[in-house]
Amino acid sequence: MIKNVVLIGFMGVGKSSTGRMLANMLGFKFIDMDKAIEKKYQMTIPEMFEKHGEAYFREREKEMCREAAARKSVVIATGGGTIKDPENVAILKRTGRIICLSASVDSIVERTSGKGTRPLLDAMEDRRQGIIELLAQRQPMYDQADYTLDTTDLSPMQVARDIISYMKHR
Ligand code: S3P
């Protein structure tokens, strides 16, 4: 059975742009978990953090992991913190191959420089230092992936091609 493809990794590594392209190339449906949560609850992620707090968002995220993992032939782009919860990792691993995208701190800082879309980053006093610390804290979780790919110097198309070639040789 061809497994789902689950993209994990820190904010700004290209999970959504790569995921969309990869899904097109594989003829799979694409599920962007954050977008799906926003659609289901009719509110943006920053609004959800603001109104209900992070813990509420994490519960919605777990639900979405279950819904997404129950589908077949899908590419799933997780949020940067989805894999903090080991249960989410277990749920996603049951039906999917876990691919971690990584990138240099410089490119993460650059790619996430916009304000108003990522509440965790907006709350940081020193964004660069905050990113370095959060990344270090989460690294052991990202290391649980079946395959990791550094996207710093790659386009979403190149990343998608690399993942397809990895999937073929499994
Ligand atoms: C988060 C990453 C975000 C989003 C939420 C929390 C995180 O997703 O799920 O703001 O904890 O790293 P992206 O990785 O798509 O930015």
Short mmCIF file of C-alpha atoms and ligand atoms in Angstrom, two decimals:
data_model
loop_
_atom_site.label_atom_id
_atom_site.label_comp_id
_atom_site.label_asym_id
_atom_site.label_seq_id
_atom_site.Cartn_x
_atom_site.Cartn_y
_atom_site.Cartn_z
CA MET A 1 0.00 0.00 0.00
CA ILE A 2 1.31 3.44 -0.87
CA LYS A 3 1.44 5.44 2.32
CA ASN A 4 0.41 8.99 2.94
CA VAL A 5 3.21 11.53 3.03
CA VAL A 6 3.41 13.61 6.21
CA LEU A 7 5.57 16.72 6.22
CA ILE A 8 6.87 17.87 9.58
CA GLY A 9 9.39 20.55 10.51
CA PHE A 10 9.81 23.99 12.00
CA MET A 11 7.86 27.07 10.88
CA GLY A 12 9.12 28.42 7.57
CA VAL A 13 10.81 25.30 6.21
CA GLY A 14 8.31 25.02 3.33
CA LYS A 15 5.86 22.33 4.48
CA SER A 16 2.85 23.99 2.83
CA SER A 17 4.41 25.06 -0.48
CA THR A 18 6.22 21.74 -0.91
CA GLY A 19 3.19 19.75 0.20
CA ARG A 20 0.90 21.35 -2.37
CA MET A 21 3.39 20.70 -5.16
CA LEU A 22 4.10 17.15 -4.03
CA ALA A 23 0.39 16.33 -3.87
CA ASN A 24 -0.05 17.61 -7.43
CA MET A 25 2.87 15.54 -8.67
CA LEU A 26 1.65 12.35 -6.94
CA GLY A 27 -2.02 12.88 -7.80
CA PHE A 28 -2.76 12.89 -4.05
CA LYS A 29 -5.09 15.23 -2.18
CA PHE A 30 -3.35 17.89 -0.09
CA ILE A 31 -4.27 18.57 3.54
CA ASP A 32 -2.73 21.65 5.12
CA MET A 33 -3.63 21.00 8.77
CA ASP A 34 -3.57 24.64 9.87
CA LYS A 35 -5.73 25.68 6.92
CA ALA A 36 -8.13 22.80 7.61
CA ILE A 37 -8.44 23.86 11.27
CA GLU A 38 -9.06 27.47 10.21
CA LYS A 39 -11.77 26.35 7.80
CA LYS A 40 -13.43 23.99 10.27
CA TYR A 41 -13.56 26.54 13.09
CA GLN A 42 -14.03 29.62 10.90
CA MET A 43 -11.21 31.49 12.57
CA THR A 44 -7.54 32.08 11.87
CA ILE A 45 -4.86 30.38 13.98
CA PRO A 46 -3.78 33.72 15.56
CA GLU A 47 -7.44 34.39 16.45
CA MET A 48 -7.73 30.94 18.00
CA PHE A 49 -4.59 31.49 20.12
CA GLU A 50 -5.91 34.90 21.16
CA LYS A 51 -9.46 33.81 22.01
CA HIS A 52 -8.95 30.32 23.40
CA GLY A 53 -5.23 29.92 24.11
CA GLU A 54 -2.60 27.53 22.79
CA ALA A 55 -3.88 24.46 24.67
CA TYR A 56 -7.24 24.74 22.86
CA PHE A 57 -5.45 24.98 19.52
CA ARG A 58 -3.38 21.87 20.37
CA GLU A 59 -6.58 19.90 21.01
CA ARG A 60 -7.98 20.96 17.64
CA GLU A 61 -4.64 20.00 16.11
CA LYS A 62 -4.82 16.50 17.59
CA GLU A 63 -8.35 16.05 16.19
CA MET A 64 -7.09 17.14 12.80
CA CYS A 65 -4.22 14.62 12.98
CA ARG A 66 -6.81 11.87 13.47
CA GLU A 67 -8.99 13.12 10.60
CA ALA A 68 -6.06 13.52 8.22
CA ALA A 69 -4.44 10.17 9.10
CA ALA A 70 -7.75 8.40 8.42
CA ARG A 71 -7.65 9.50 4.78
CA LYS A 72 -5.90 7.60 1.99
CA SER A 73 -3.49 8.93 -0.65
CA VAL A 74 -2.97 12.31 0.94
CA VAL A 75 -0.04 14.61 1.52
CA ILE A 76 -0.36 16.18 4.97
CA ALA A 77 1.44 19.38 5.95
CA THR A 78 1.51 19.53 9.74
CA GLY A 79 2.05 22.68 11.81
CA GLY A 80 5.53 23.26 13.23
CA GLY A 81 4.48 22.10 16.70
CA THR A 82 2.25 19.14 15.80
CA ILE A 83 4.95 16.60 16.62
CA LYS A 84 5.48 17.97 20.15
CA ASP A 85 2.79 15.50 21.19
CA PRO A 86 4.04 11.89 20.87
CA GLU A 87 0.47 10.70 20.36
CA ASN A 88 0.22 12.84 17.22
CA VAL A 89 3.42 11.28 15.90
CA ALA A 90 2.03 7.79 16.56
CA ILE A 91 -1.27 8.64 14.83
CA LEU A 92 0.44 10.05 11.75
CA LYS A 93 2.98 7.21 11.55
CA ARG A 94 0.25 4.58 11.35
CA THR A 95 -0.72 5.58 7.82
CA GLY A 96 2.06 7.84 6.64
CA ARG A 97 5.73 8.15 5.95
CA ILE A 98 7.10 11.03 8.02
CA ILE A 99 9.35 13.44 6.15
CA CYS A 100 11.05 16.26 8.05
CA LEU A 101 11.98 19.46 6.21
CA SER A 102 14.74 21.51 7.79
CA ALA A 103 16.38 24.83 6.95
CA SER A 104 19.13 27.07 8.29
CA VAL A 105 18.26 29.52 11.07
CA ASP A 106 18.93 32.42 8.66
CA SER A 107 16.44 31.18 6.13
CA ILE A 108 13.84 30.37 8.81
CA VAL A 109 14.21 33.93 10.16
CA GLU A 110 13.83 35.33 6.64
CA ARG A 111 10.93 33.11 5.59
CA THR A 112 8.97 33.81 8.77
CA SER A 113 9.63 37.54 8.95
CA GLY A 114 5.98 38.52 8.35
CA LYS A 115 3.90 39.46 11.38
CA GLY A 116 0.40 38.40 12.32
CA THR A 117 0.32 34.81 11.10
CA ARG A 118 2.49 32.97 13.63
CA PRO A 119 1.47 33.79 17.21
CA LEU A 120 4.40 31.93 18.80
CA LEU A 121 6.92 34.02 16.88
CA ASP A 122 5.02 37.27 17.38
CA ALA A 123 5.22 36.70 21.15
CA MET A 124 9.03 36.47 21.08
CA GLU A 125 11.04 39.45 22.27
CA ASP A 126 14.13 38.52 20.27
CA ARG A 127 12.81 36.60 17.31
CA ARG A 128 16.08 35.12 16.09
CA GLN A 129 17.15 33.95 19.55
CA GLY A 130 13.64 32.66 20.21
CA ILE A 131 13.73 30.63 17.00
CA ILE A 132 17.14 29.15 17.89
CA GLU A 133 15.88 28.07 21.32
CA LEU A 134 12.55 26.64 20.15
CA LEU A 135 14.29 24.79 17.34
CA ALA A 136 16.80 23.24 19.76
CA GLN A 137 13.98 22.22 22.08
CA ARG A 138 12.04 20.55 19.25
CA GLN A 139 14.94 18.97 17.40
CA PRO A 140 14.61 15.54 19.12
CA MET A 141 10.98 15.41 17.97
CA TYR A 142 11.84 16.33 14.39
CA ASP A 143 14.53 13.62 14.47
CA GLN A 144 11.82 10.96 14.68
CA ALA A 145 11.15 11.39 10.95
CA ASP A 146 11.77 8.54 8.50
CA TYR A 147 13.67 10.93 6.26
CA THR A 148 15.00 14.49 6.64
CA LEU A 149 15.76 16.96 3.90
CA ASP A 150 17.45 20.37 4.16
CA THR A 151 15.44 22.83 2.05
CA THR A 152 17.66 25.89 2.59
CA ASP A 153 18.89 26.08 -1.02
CA LEU A 154 16.11 24.14 -2.71
CA SER A 155 12.88 25.23 -4.42
CA PRO A 156 9.61 23.51 -3.44
CA MET A 157 9.78 21.67 -6.78
CA GLN A 158 13.27 20.32 -6.02
CA VAL A 159 12.17 19.27 -2.53
CA ALA A 160 9.08 17.53 -3.94
CA ARG A 161 11.20 15.64 -6.50
CA ASP A 162 13.63 14.51 -3.82
CA ILE A 163 10.78 13.21 -1.65
CA ILE A 164 9.27 11.30 -4.58
CA SER A 165 12.60 9.66 -5.28
CA TYR A 166 12.92 8.73 -1.58
CA MET A 167 9.38 7.24 -1.57
CA LYS A 168 10.12 5.19 -4.71
CA HIS A 169 13.17 3.59 -3.17
CA ARG A 170 11.42 2.56 0.02
C1 S3P B 1 3.17 26.40 15.21
C2 S3P B 1 3.36 26.46 13.84
C3 S3P B 1 2.33 26.97 12.93
C4 S3P B 1 0.94 26.84 13.54
C5 S3P B 1 0.88 27.44 14.90
C6 S3P B 1 1.90 26.83 15.86
C7 S3P B 1 4.28 25.86 16.05
O1 S3P B 1 2.41 26.26 11.70
O2 S3P B 1 0.55 25.49 13.60
O3 S3P B 1 1.12 28.82 14.75
O4 S3P B 1 4.03 25.51 17.22
O5 S3P B 1 5.43 25.76 15.54
P1 S3P B 1 3.56 26.49 10.57
O6 S3P B 1 4.69 25.58 10.89
O7 S3P B 1 2.89 26.09 9.31
O8 S3P B 1 3.93 27.93 10.60
#
